[in-house]
PDB file of C-alpha atoms and ligand atoms in Angstrom:
ATOM      1  CA  MET E   7      -5.215   1.126  16.020  1.00 95.00           C
ATOM      2  CA  ILE E   8      -2.353   1.904  13.704  1.00 98.00           C
ATOM      3  CA  ILE E   9      -1.631  -0.599  11.009  1.00 98.00           C
ATOM      4  CA  ILE E  10       1.246  -0.431   8.446  1.00 98.00           C
ATOM      5  CA  MET E  11       1.210  -2.340   5.162  1.00 98.00           C
ATOM      6  CA  LEU E  12       4.698  -3.265   4.228  1.00 98.00           C
ATOM      7  CA  GLY E  13       5.852  -5.260   1.258  1.00 97.00           C
ATOM      8  CA  ALA E  14       7.243  -4.988  -2.277  1.00 97.00           C
ATOM      9  CA  PRO E  15       5.096  -3.433  -5.005  1.00 96.00           C
ATOM     10  CA  GLY E  16       2.439  -5.861  -6.284  1.00 94.00           C
ATOM     11  CA  THR E  17       2.280  -7.971  -3.172  1.00 96.00           C
ATOM     12  CA  GLY E  18      -1.225  -6.865  -2.445  1.00 93.00           C
ATOM     13  CA  LYS E  19      -0.858  -4.067   0.124  1.00 96.00           C
ATOM     14  CA  GLY E  20      -3.571  -1.973  -1.457  1.00 94.00           C
ATOM     15  CA  THR E  21      -6.025  -4.898  -1.779  1.00 93.00           C
ATOM     16  CA  VAL E  22      -5.608  -6.099   1.799  1.00 96.00           C
ATOM     17  CA  ALA E  23      -5.644  -2.520   3.200  1.00 97.00           C
ATOM     18  CA  GLY E  24      -8.934  -1.861   1.325  1.00 94.00           C
ATOM     19  CA  MET E  25     -10.494  -4.912   2.771  1.00 95.00           C
ATOM     20  CA  LEU E  26      -9.385  -4.218   6.309  1.00 97.00           C
ATOM     21  CA  GLU E  27     -10.711  -0.584   5.932  1.00 96.00           C
ATOM     22  CA  GLU E  28     -14.209  -1.988   5.186  1.00 94.00           C
ATOM     23  CA  ARG E  29     -14.115  -4.673   7.879  1.00 95.00           C
ATOM     24  CA  LEU E  30     -12.479  -2.781  10.700  1.00 95.00           C
ATOM     25  CA  GLY E  31     -13.992   0.611   9.920  1.00 95.00           C
ATOM     26  CA  ILE E  32     -10.617   2.396   9.964  1.00 96.00           C
ATOM     27  CA  LYS E  33      -9.365   4.512   7.185  1.00 97.00           C
ATOM     28  CA  GLN E  34      -6.805   3.403   4.536  1.00 97.00           C
ATOM     29  CA  VAL E  35      -4.330   6.074   3.571  1.00 98.00           C
ATOM     30  CA  SER E  36      -2.080   5.336   0.552  1.00 97.00           C
ATOM     31  CA  THR E  37       0.637   7.739  -0.149  1.00 98.00           C
ATOM     32  CA  GLY E  38       0.854   6.398  -3.743  1.00 96.00           C
ATOM     33  CA  ASP E  39      -2.871   7.304  -4.098  1.00 94.00           C
ATOM     34  CA  ILE E  40      -2.247  10.856  -2.760  1.00 96.00           C
ATOM     35  CA  PHE E  41       0.573  11.279  -5.309  1.00 97.00           C
ATOM     36  CA  ARG E  42      -1.500   9.919  -8.183  1.00 94.00           C
ATOM     37  CA  LYS E  43      -4.391  12.238  -7.302  1.00 93.00           C
ATOM     38  CA  ASN E  44      -2.002  15.250  -7.390  1.00 96.00           C
ATOM     39  CA  ILE E  45      -0.565  14.077 -10.706  1.00 95.00           C
ATOM     40  CA  GLN E  46      -4.119  13.892 -12.197  1.00 92.00           C
ATOM     41  CA  GLU E  47      -4.884  17.375 -10.847  1.00 95.00           C
ATOM     42  CA  GLY E  48      -1.650  18.797 -12.207  1.00 97.00           C
ATOM     43  CA  THR E  49      -0.488  20.306  -8.839  1.00 98.00           C
ATOM     44  CA  GLU E  50       3.134  21.200  -8.119  1.00 98.00           C
ATOM     45  CA  LEU E  51       3.360  18.180  -5.791  1.00 98.00           C
ATOM     46  CA  GLY E  52       1.996  16.008  -8.682  1.00 98.00           C
ATOM     47  CA  LYS E  53       4.714  17.231 -11.054  1.00 98.00           C
ATOM     48  CA  LEU E  54       7.412  16.564  -8.488  1.00 98.00           C
ATOM     49  CA  ALA E  55       6.055  13.088  -7.573  1.00 98.00           C
ATOM     50  CA  ASP E  56       5.661  12.073 -11.098  1.00 97.00           C
ATOM     51  CA  SER E  57       9.311  12.777 -11.890  1.00 97.00           C
ATOM     52  CA  TYR E  58      10.203  10.054  -9.418  1.00 97.00           C
ATOM     53  CA  MET E  59       7.247   7.634  -9.720  1.00 97.00           C
ATOM     54  CA  SER E  60       7.728   7.297 -13.561  1.00 95.00           C
ATOM     55  CA  LYS E  61      11.248   5.967 -12.963  1.00 95.00           C
ATOM     56  CA  GLY E  62      10.209   3.682 -10.091  1.00 96.00           C
ATOM     57  CA  GLU E  63      12.137   5.762  -7.526  1.00 97.00           C
ATOM     58  CA  LEU E  64      10.918   7.159  -4.195  1.00 98.00           C
ATOM     59  CA  VAL E  65       9.537  10.664  -3.742  1.00 98.00           C
ATOM     60  CA  PRO E  66      11.960  12.439  -1.249  1.00 98.00           C
ATOM     61  CA  ASP E  67      11.418  11.821   2.430  1.00 98.00           C
ATOM     62  CA  ASP E  68      10.845  15.342   3.500  1.00 98.00           C
ATOM     63  CA  VAL E  69       7.962  15.843   1.054  1.00 98.00           C
ATOM     64  CA  THR E  70       6.448  12.458   1.870  1.00 98.00           C
ATOM     65  CA  ILE E  71       6.862  12.843   5.613  1.00 98.00           C
ATOM     66  CA  ASN E  72       5.159  16.300   5.613  1.00 98.00           C
ATOM     67  CA  ILE E  73       2.120  14.920   3.715  1.00 98.00           C
ATOM     68  CA  VAL E  74       1.642  12.053   6.092  1.00 98.00           C
ATOM     69  CA  ALA E  75       2.186  14.385   9.206  1.00 98.00           C
ATOM     70  CA  ASP E  76      -0.637  16.584   7.939  1.00 97.00           C
ATOM     71  CA  ARG E  77      -2.925  13.709   7.101  1.00 98.00           C
ATOM     72  CA  LEU E  78      -2.511  12.222  10.606  1.00 98.00           C
ATOM     73  CA  GLU E  79      -4.032  15.462  12.047  1.00 97.00           C
ATOM     74  CA  LYS E  80      -7.317  14.872  10.265  1.00 97.00           C
ATOM     75  CA  PRO E  81     -10.366  13.905  12.439  1.00 97.00           C
ATOM     76  CA  ASP E  82     -11.164  10.820  10.282  1.00 97.00           C
ATOM     77  CA  VAL E  83      -7.963   9.015  11.301  1.00 97.00           C
ATOM     78  CA  GLN E  84      -7.960   9.698  15.020  1.00 96.00           C
ATOM     79  CA  LYS E  85      -9.408   6.294  16.071  1.00 94.00           C
ATOM     80  CA  GLY E  86      -7.146   4.403  13.631  1.00 97.00           C
ATOM     81  CA  ILE E  87      -5.405   4.358  10.271  1.00 98.00           C
ATOM     82  CA  ILE E  88      -4.075   1.777   7.825  1.00 98.00           C
ATOM     83  CA  LEU E  89      -0.984   3.279   6.246  1.00 98.00           C
ATOM     84  CA  ASP E  90      -0.538   1.671   2.790  1.00 98.00           C
ATOM     85  CA  GLY E  91       2.850   2.482   1.215  1.00 97.00           C
ATOM     86  CA  PHE E  92       4.341   4.472   4.154  1.00 98.00           C
ATOM     87  CA  PRO E  93       6.868   4.362   5.662  1.00 98.00           C
ATOM     88  CA  ARG E  94       9.201   3.233   2.818  1.00 98.00           C
ATOM     89  CA  THR E  95      12.559   4.255   4.271  1.00 98.00           C
ATOM     90  CA  VAL E  96      14.104   4.045   7.750  1.00 98.00           C
ATOM     91  CA  ALA E  97      13.985   7.918   7.898  1.00 98.00           C
ATOM     92  CA  GLN E  98      10.257   7.785   7.280  1.00 98.00           C
ATOM     93  CA  ALA E  99       9.797   5.126   9.898  1.00 98.00           C
ATOM     94  CA  GLU E 100      11.712   7.098  12.496  1.00 98.00           C
ATOM     95  CA  ALA E 101       9.724  10.254  11.686  1.00 98.00           C
ATOM     96  CA  LEU E 102       6.469   8.383  12.043  1.00 98.00           C
ATOM     97  CA  ASP E 103       7.590   7.029  15.439  1.00 98.00           C
ATOM     98  CA  THR E 104       8.223  10.604  16.537  1.00 98.00           C
ATOM     99  CA  ILE E 105       4.946  11.949  15.250  1.00 97.00           C
ATOM    100  CA  LEU E 106       3.075   9.117  16.914  1.00 97.00           C
ATOM    101  CA  SER E 107       4.819   9.292  20.214  1.00 97.00           C
ATOM    102  CA  ASN E 108       4.070  13.019  20.467  1.00 96.00           C
ATOM    103  CA  LYS E 109       0.398  11.990  20.223  1.00 95.00           C
ATOM    104  CA  GLY E 110       0.814   9.237  22.776  1.00 96.00           C
ATOM    105  CA  LYS E 111       0.333   6.614  20.030  1.00 97.00           C
ATOM    106  CA  LYS E 112       2.414   3.861  18.497  1.00 97.00           C
ATOM    107  CA  VAL E 113       2.451   1.449  15.587  1.00 98.00           C
ATOM    108  CA  ASP E 114       0.272  -1.546  16.558  1.00 97.00           C
ATOM    109  CA  MET E 115       0.812  -3.886  13.633  1.00 97.00           C
ATOM    110  CA  VAL E 116       3.079  -4.029  10.632  1.00 98.00           C
ATOM    111  CA  LEU E 117       1.621  -6.416   8.059  1.00 98.00           C
ATOM    112  CA  ASN E 118       4.544  -7.523   5.850  1.00 98.00           C
ATOM    113  CA  LEU E 119       3.378  -9.171   2.589  1.00 98.00           C
ATOM    114  CA  ILE E 120       5.722 -11.293   0.523  1.00 97.00           C
ATOM    115  CA  THR E 121       5.196 -12.732  -2.955  1.00 96.00           C
ATOM    116  CA  PRO E 122       7.627 -14.501  -5.411  1.00 94.00           C
ATOM    117  CA  GLU E 123       9.053 -11.967  -7.916  1.00 92.00           C
ATOM    118  CA  GLU E 124       7.608 -13.774 -10.987  1.00 91.00           C
ATOM    119  CA  GLU E 125       4.185 -13.587  -9.533  1.00 94.00           C
ATOM    120  CA  ILE E 126       4.614  -9.885  -8.709  1.00 94.00           C
ATOM    121  CA  ILE E 127       5.486  -9.014 -12.286  1.00 93.00           C
ATOM    122  CA  GLU E 128       2.531 -11.068 -13.766  1.00 92.00           C
ATOM    123  CA  ARG E 129       0.208  -9.598 -11.230  1.00 92.00           C
ATOM    124  CA  VAL E 130       1.242  -5.951 -11.812  1.00 94.00           C
ATOM    125  CA  VAL E 131       1.029  -5.958 -15.561  1.00 94.00           C
ATOM    126  CA  SER E 132      -2.523  -7.444 -15.494  1.00 95.00           C
ATOM    127  CA  ARG E 133      -3.654  -5.044 -12.699  1.00 94.00           C
ATOM    128  CA  ARG E 134      -6.364  -2.513 -13.348  1.00 96.00           C
ATOM    129  CA  VAL E 135      -7.821   0.030 -10.893  1.00 95.00           C
ATOM    130  CA  CYS E 136     -11.130   1.853 -10.757  1.00 96.00           C
ATOM    131  CA  SER E 137     -10.630   5.443 -11.867  1.00 94.00           C
ATOM    132  CA  ASN E 138     -13.170   6.785  -9.372  1.00 94.00           C
ATOM    133  CA  PRO E 139     -11.046   8.282  -6.561  1.00 89.00           C
ATOM    134  CA  GLU E 140     -13.710   7.458  -3.964  1.00 90.00           C
ATOM    135  CA  CYS E 141     -13.662   3.739  -5.006  1.00 92.00           C
ATOM    136  CA  LYS E 142     -10.218   2.808  -6.265  1.00 91.00           C
ATOM    137  CA  THR E 143     -11.124  -0.926  -6.287  1.00 92.00           C
ATOM    138  CA  ILE E 144      -8.291  -3.100  -7.703  1.00 92.00           C
ATOM    139  CA  TYR E 145      -8.904  -5.798 -10.316  1.00 94.00           C
ATOM    140  CA  ASN E 146      -6.747  -8.233 -12.267  1.00 93.00           C
ATOM    141  CA  VAL E 147      -7.707  -8.989 -15.776  1.00 94.00           C
ATOM    142  CA  ILE E 148      -6.619 -12.684 -15.374  1.00 89.00           C
ATOM    143  CA  MET E 149      -7.190 -13.526 -11.659  1.00 85.00           C
ATOM    144  CA  ASN E 150     -10.022 -11.208 -10.665  1.00 89.00           C
ATOM    145  CA  PRO E 151     -11.608  -9.631 -13.737  1.00 95.00           C
ATOM    146  CA  PRO E 152     -14.628  -7.280 -13.455  1.00 97.00           C
ATOM    147  CA  LYS E 153     -18.061  -8.696 -14.692  1.00 98.00           C
ATOM    148  CA  GLN E 154     -18.008  -6.267 -17.621  1.00 97.00           C
ATOM    149  CA  GLU E 155     -14.671  -5.640 -19.314  1.00 97.00           C
ATOM    150  CA  GLY E 156     -13.151  -2.265 -18.341  1.00 97.00           C
ATOM    151  CA  ILE E 157     -15.898  -1.317 -15.898  1.00 98.00           C
ATOM    152  CA  CYS E 158     -15.852  -1.294 -12.090  1.00 98.00           C
ATOM    153  CA  ASP E 159     -18.348  -3.850 -10.559  1.00 97.00           C
ATOM    154  CA  LYS E 160     -18.864  -1.566  -7.513  1.00 97.00           C
ATOM    155  CA  CYS E 161     -19.412   1.952  -9.024  1.00 98.00           C
ATOM    156  CA  GLY E 162     -19.545   1.613 -12.783  1.00 98.00           C
ATOM    157  CA  SER E 163     -16.626   3.825 -13.424  1.00 98.00           C
ATOM    158  CA  HIS E 164     -13.915   3.034 -16.050  1.00 98.00           C
ATOM    159  CA  LEU E 165     -10.947   0.894 -15.081  1.00 98.00           C
ATOM    160  CA  VAL E 166      -7.501   2.170 -15.907  1.00 96.00           C
ATOM    161  CA  GLN E 167      -3.982   0.787 -15.854  1.00 95.00           C
ATOM    162  CA  ARG E 168      -1.511   2.723 -13.639  1.00 92.00           C
ATOM    163  CA  GLN E 169       1.257   4.303 -15.597  1.00 91.00           C
ATOM    164  CA  ASP E 170       3.991   2.630 -13.611  1.00 94.00           C
ATOM    165  CA  ASP E 171       2.461  -0.861 -13.972  1.00 95.00           C
ATOM    166  CA  ASN E 172       4.627  -1.874 -16.885  1.00 93.00           C
ATOM    167  CA  GLU E 173       7.342  -4.435 -16.869  1.00 92.00           C
ATOM    168  CA  GLU E 174      10.260  -2.025 -16.958  1.00 92.00           C
ATOM    169  CA  THR E 175       9.099   0.216 -14.148  1.00 94.00           C
ATOM    170  CA  ILE E 176       7.949  -2.646 -11.923  1.00 94.00           C
ATOM    171  CA  LYS E 177      11.566  -3.998 -12.047  1.00 94.00           C
ATOM    172  CA  ALA E 178      12.882  -0.698 -10.907  1.00 96.00           C
ATOM    173  CA  ARG E 179      10.268  -0.511  -8.178  1.00 96.00           C
ATOM    174  CA  ILE E 180      11.289  -3.911  -6.923  1.00 96.00           C
ATOM    175  CA  ARG E 181      14.862  -2.745  -6.882  1.00 97.00           C
ATOM    176  CA  THR E 182      13.994   0.340  -4.937  1.00 97.00           C
ATOM    177  CA  TYR E 183      12.087  -1.760  -2.530  1.00 98.00           C
ATOM    178  CA  MET E 184      15.098  -4.037  -1.916  1.00 97.00           C
ATOM    179  CA  GLU E 185      17.493  -1.168  -1.401  1.00 98.00           C
ATOM    180  CA  GLN E 186      15.456   1.299   0.590  1.00 98.00           C
ATOM    181  CA  THR E 187      12.416  -0.296   2.083  1.00 98.00           C
ATOM    182  CA  SER E 188      13.383  -3.889   2.954  1.00 98.00           C
ATOM    183  CA  PRO E 189      15.460  -2.727   5.990  1.00 98.00           C
ATOM    184  CA  LEU E 190      12.095  -1.844   7.532  1.00 98.00           C
ATOM    185  CA  VAL E 191      11.382  -5.561   8.036  1.00 98.00           C
ATOM    186  CA  GLU E 192      14.225  -5.752  10.621  1.00 98.00           C
ATOM    187  CA  TYR E 193      13.295  -2.384  12.054  1.00 98.00           C
ATOM    188  CA  TYR E 194       9.766  -3.452  12.965  1.00 98.00           C
ATOM    189  CA  LYS E 195      10.749  -7.041  13.835  1.00 98.00           C
ATOM    190  CA  THR E 196      12.958  -5.498  16.577  1.00 97.00           C
ATOM    191  CA  LYS E 197       9.998  -3.577  17.888  1.00 96.00           C
ATOM    192  CA  GLY E 198       8.032  -6.747  18.073  1.00 96.00           C
ATOM    193  CA  VAL E 199       5.127  -5.600  15.827  1.00 97.00           C
ATOM    194  CA  LEU E 200       5.959  -7.400  12.522  1.00 98.00           C
ATOM    195  CA  ARG E 201       3.518  -9.998  11.054  1.00 97.00           C
ATOM    196  CA  THR E 202       4.736 -11.532   7.842  1.00 98.00           C
ATOM    197  CA  GLU E 203       2.206 -13.235   5.478  1.00 97.00           C
ATOM    198  CA  GLU E 204       2.873 -14.788   2.102  1.00 97.00           C
ATOM    199  CA  VAL E 205       0.466 -13.770  -0.641  1.00 96.00           C
ATOM    200  CA  SER E 206       0.812 -16.244  -3.493  1.00 95.00           C
ATOM    201  CA  GLN E 207      -1.305 -18.049  -5.969  1.00 90.00           C
ATOM    202  CA  ARG E 208       1.240 -20.978  -5.855  1.00 89.00           C
ATOM    203  CA  ILE E 209       0.285 -21.753  -2.210  1.00 93.00           C
ATOM    204  CA  ASN E 210      -3.190 -20.613  -2.699  1.00 92.00           C
ATOM    205  CA  HIS E 211      -3.042 -17.905  -0.069  1.00 93.00           C
ATOM    206  CA  LEU E 212      -4.351 -14.636  -1.358  1.00 92.00           C
ATOM    207  CA  GLY E 213      -4.946 -11.106  -0.129  1.00 93.00           C
ATOM    208  CA  LYS E 214      -8.500 -12.073   0.973  1.00 94.00           C
ATOM    209  CA  ASP E 215      -7.194 -14.877   3.143  1.00 96.00           C
ATOM    210  CA  VAL E 216      -4.734 -12.488   4.847  1.00 97.00           C
ATOM    211  CA  ALA E 217      -7.510  -9.987   5.442  1.00 97.00           C
ATOM    212  CA  ASP E 218      -9.638 -12.790   6.946  1.00 97.00           C
ATOM    213  CA  GLU E 219      -6.932 -13.886   9.278  1.00 96.00           C
ATOM    214  CA  VAL E 220      -6.018 -10.427  10.412  1.00 96.00           C
ATOM    215  CA  GLU E 221      -9.602  -9.387  10.937  1.00 96.00           C
ATOM    216  CA  ARG E 222     -10.280 -12.497  12.966  1.00 95.00           C
ATOM    217  CA  ASP E 223      -7.124 -11.923  15.198  1.00 94.00           C
ATOM    218  CA  ILE E 224      -7.810  -8.301  15.741  1.00 93.00           C
ATOM    219  CA  LYS E 225     -11.364  -9.027  16.723  1.00 91.00           C
ATOM    220  CA  ASN E 226     -10.154 -11.791  19.071  1.00 91.00           C
ATOM    221  CA  ASN E 227      -7.492  -9.390  20.447  1.00 81.00           C
ATOM    222  CA  ILE E 228      -4.629 -11.557  19.342  1.00 70.00           C
ATOM    223  CA  LEU E 229      -1.934  -9.347  17.795  1.00 61.00           C
TER     224      LEU E 229
HETATM  225  P1  ADP F  13       3.338   0.068  -5.227  1.00 68.48           P
HETATM  226  O1  ADP F  13       3.644  -0.307  -3.846  1.00 68.48           O
HETATM  227  O2  ADP F  13       2.600  -0.940  -6.014  1.00 68.48           O
HETATM  228  O3  ADP F  13       4.590   0.510  -5.959  1.00 68.48           O
HETATM  229  P2  ADP F  13       2.243   2.654  -4.381  1.00 68.48           P
HETATM  230  O4  ADP F  13       0.980   3.246  -4.923  1.00 68.48           O
HETATM  231  O5  ADP F  13       2.441   2.406  -3.010  1.00 68.48           O
HETATM  232  O6  ADP F  13       2.476   1.381  -5.295  1.00 68.48           O
HETATM  233  O7  ADP F  13       3.483   3.694  -4.888  1.00 68.48           O
HETATM  234  C1  ADP F  13       3.649   4.087  -6.136  1.00 68.48           C
HETATM  235  C2  ADP F  13       4.875   5.115  -6.175  1.00 68.48           C
HETATM  236  O8  ADP F  13       4.623   6.202  -5.326  1.00 68.48           O
HETATM  237  C3  ADP F  13       6.191   4.555  -5.618  1.00 68.48           C
HETATM  238  O9  ADP F  13       6.853   3.827  -6.631  1.00 68.48           O
HETATM  239  C4  ADP F  13       6.880   5.839  -5.254  1.00 68.48           C
HETATM  240  O10 ADP F  13       7.498   6.493  -6.345  1.00 68.48           O
HETATM  241  C5  ADP F  13       5.774   6.703  -4.734  1.00 68.48           C
HETATM  242  N1  ADP F  13       5.526   6.571  -3.276  1.00 68.48           N
HETATM  243  C6  ADP F  13       4.487   5.985  -2.639  1.00 68.48           C
HETATM  244  N2  ADP F  13       4.650   6.015  -1.355  1.00 68.48           N
HETATM  245  C7  ADP F  13       5.926   6.528  -1.094  1.00 68.48           C
HETATM  246  C8  ADP F  13       6.612   6.791   0.122  1.00 68.48           C
HETATM  247  N3  ADP F  13       6.203   6.484   1.381  1.00 68.48           N
HETATM  248  N4  ADP F  13       7.886   7.434  -0.042  1.00 68.48           N
HETATM  249  C9  ADP F  13       8.344   7.797  -1.255  1.00 68.48           C
HETATM  250  N5  ADP F  13       7.695   7.526  -2.431  1.00 68.48           N
HETATM  251  C10 ADP F  13       6.480   6.967  -2.340  1.00 68.48           C
HETATM  252 ZN1   ZN F  14     -15.215   1.746  -8.750  1.00 68.48          ZN
END
């Protein structure tokens, strides 16, 4: 099963993808996490990615597509994958379709998350993530704080704030989403695989509720 998480930054893609990974037993692959790991390790890719990410812009398509194409060859994703943060442009989506069709596969579900912009900004500036690359659990200091301040409930590692989770960069990221990624909503709607869910405190429908519903529908074979 191939699931794509679509949505503006801060809508909860990573949270929902993490929950679905645990419940469905298929791997979450986040291009943002791959870039952040490379930044941390100081690789050439990391340096390149950082120059775009720090401005809220997208890493170039050719670089990103190659990374995902390689990742899709690995044994741990052969029975399924939850792509979190890819594709983000029409060129990436077209490349993904080609890669998958060469393997006799296709995108099964595109989970499109939407959240009011004020809530996104609030959520992103109070977001903290576990620094353990094997864990990466996401917290929110207001909505979903850890039991002990600054420490991950699951693994005890320190929580950190992403460098691009500040008010200025999040505004640029939302703009980038509108210009380059939002056309994918139409792209996948046309293909009949789009499922749109609102994630919002205002209507009391959060990431966990979306994960519950999607898990239930997949297990009942309703897509
Ligand atoms: P968010 O969705 O909250 O912005 P991500 O971790 O998905 O967080 O992405 C962080 C940054 O990584 C993006 O702003 C972008 O610079 C880069 N990035 C992630 N995925 C892609 C992609 N598919 N194509 C280009 N750039 C990407
Ligand atoms: Zn942790």
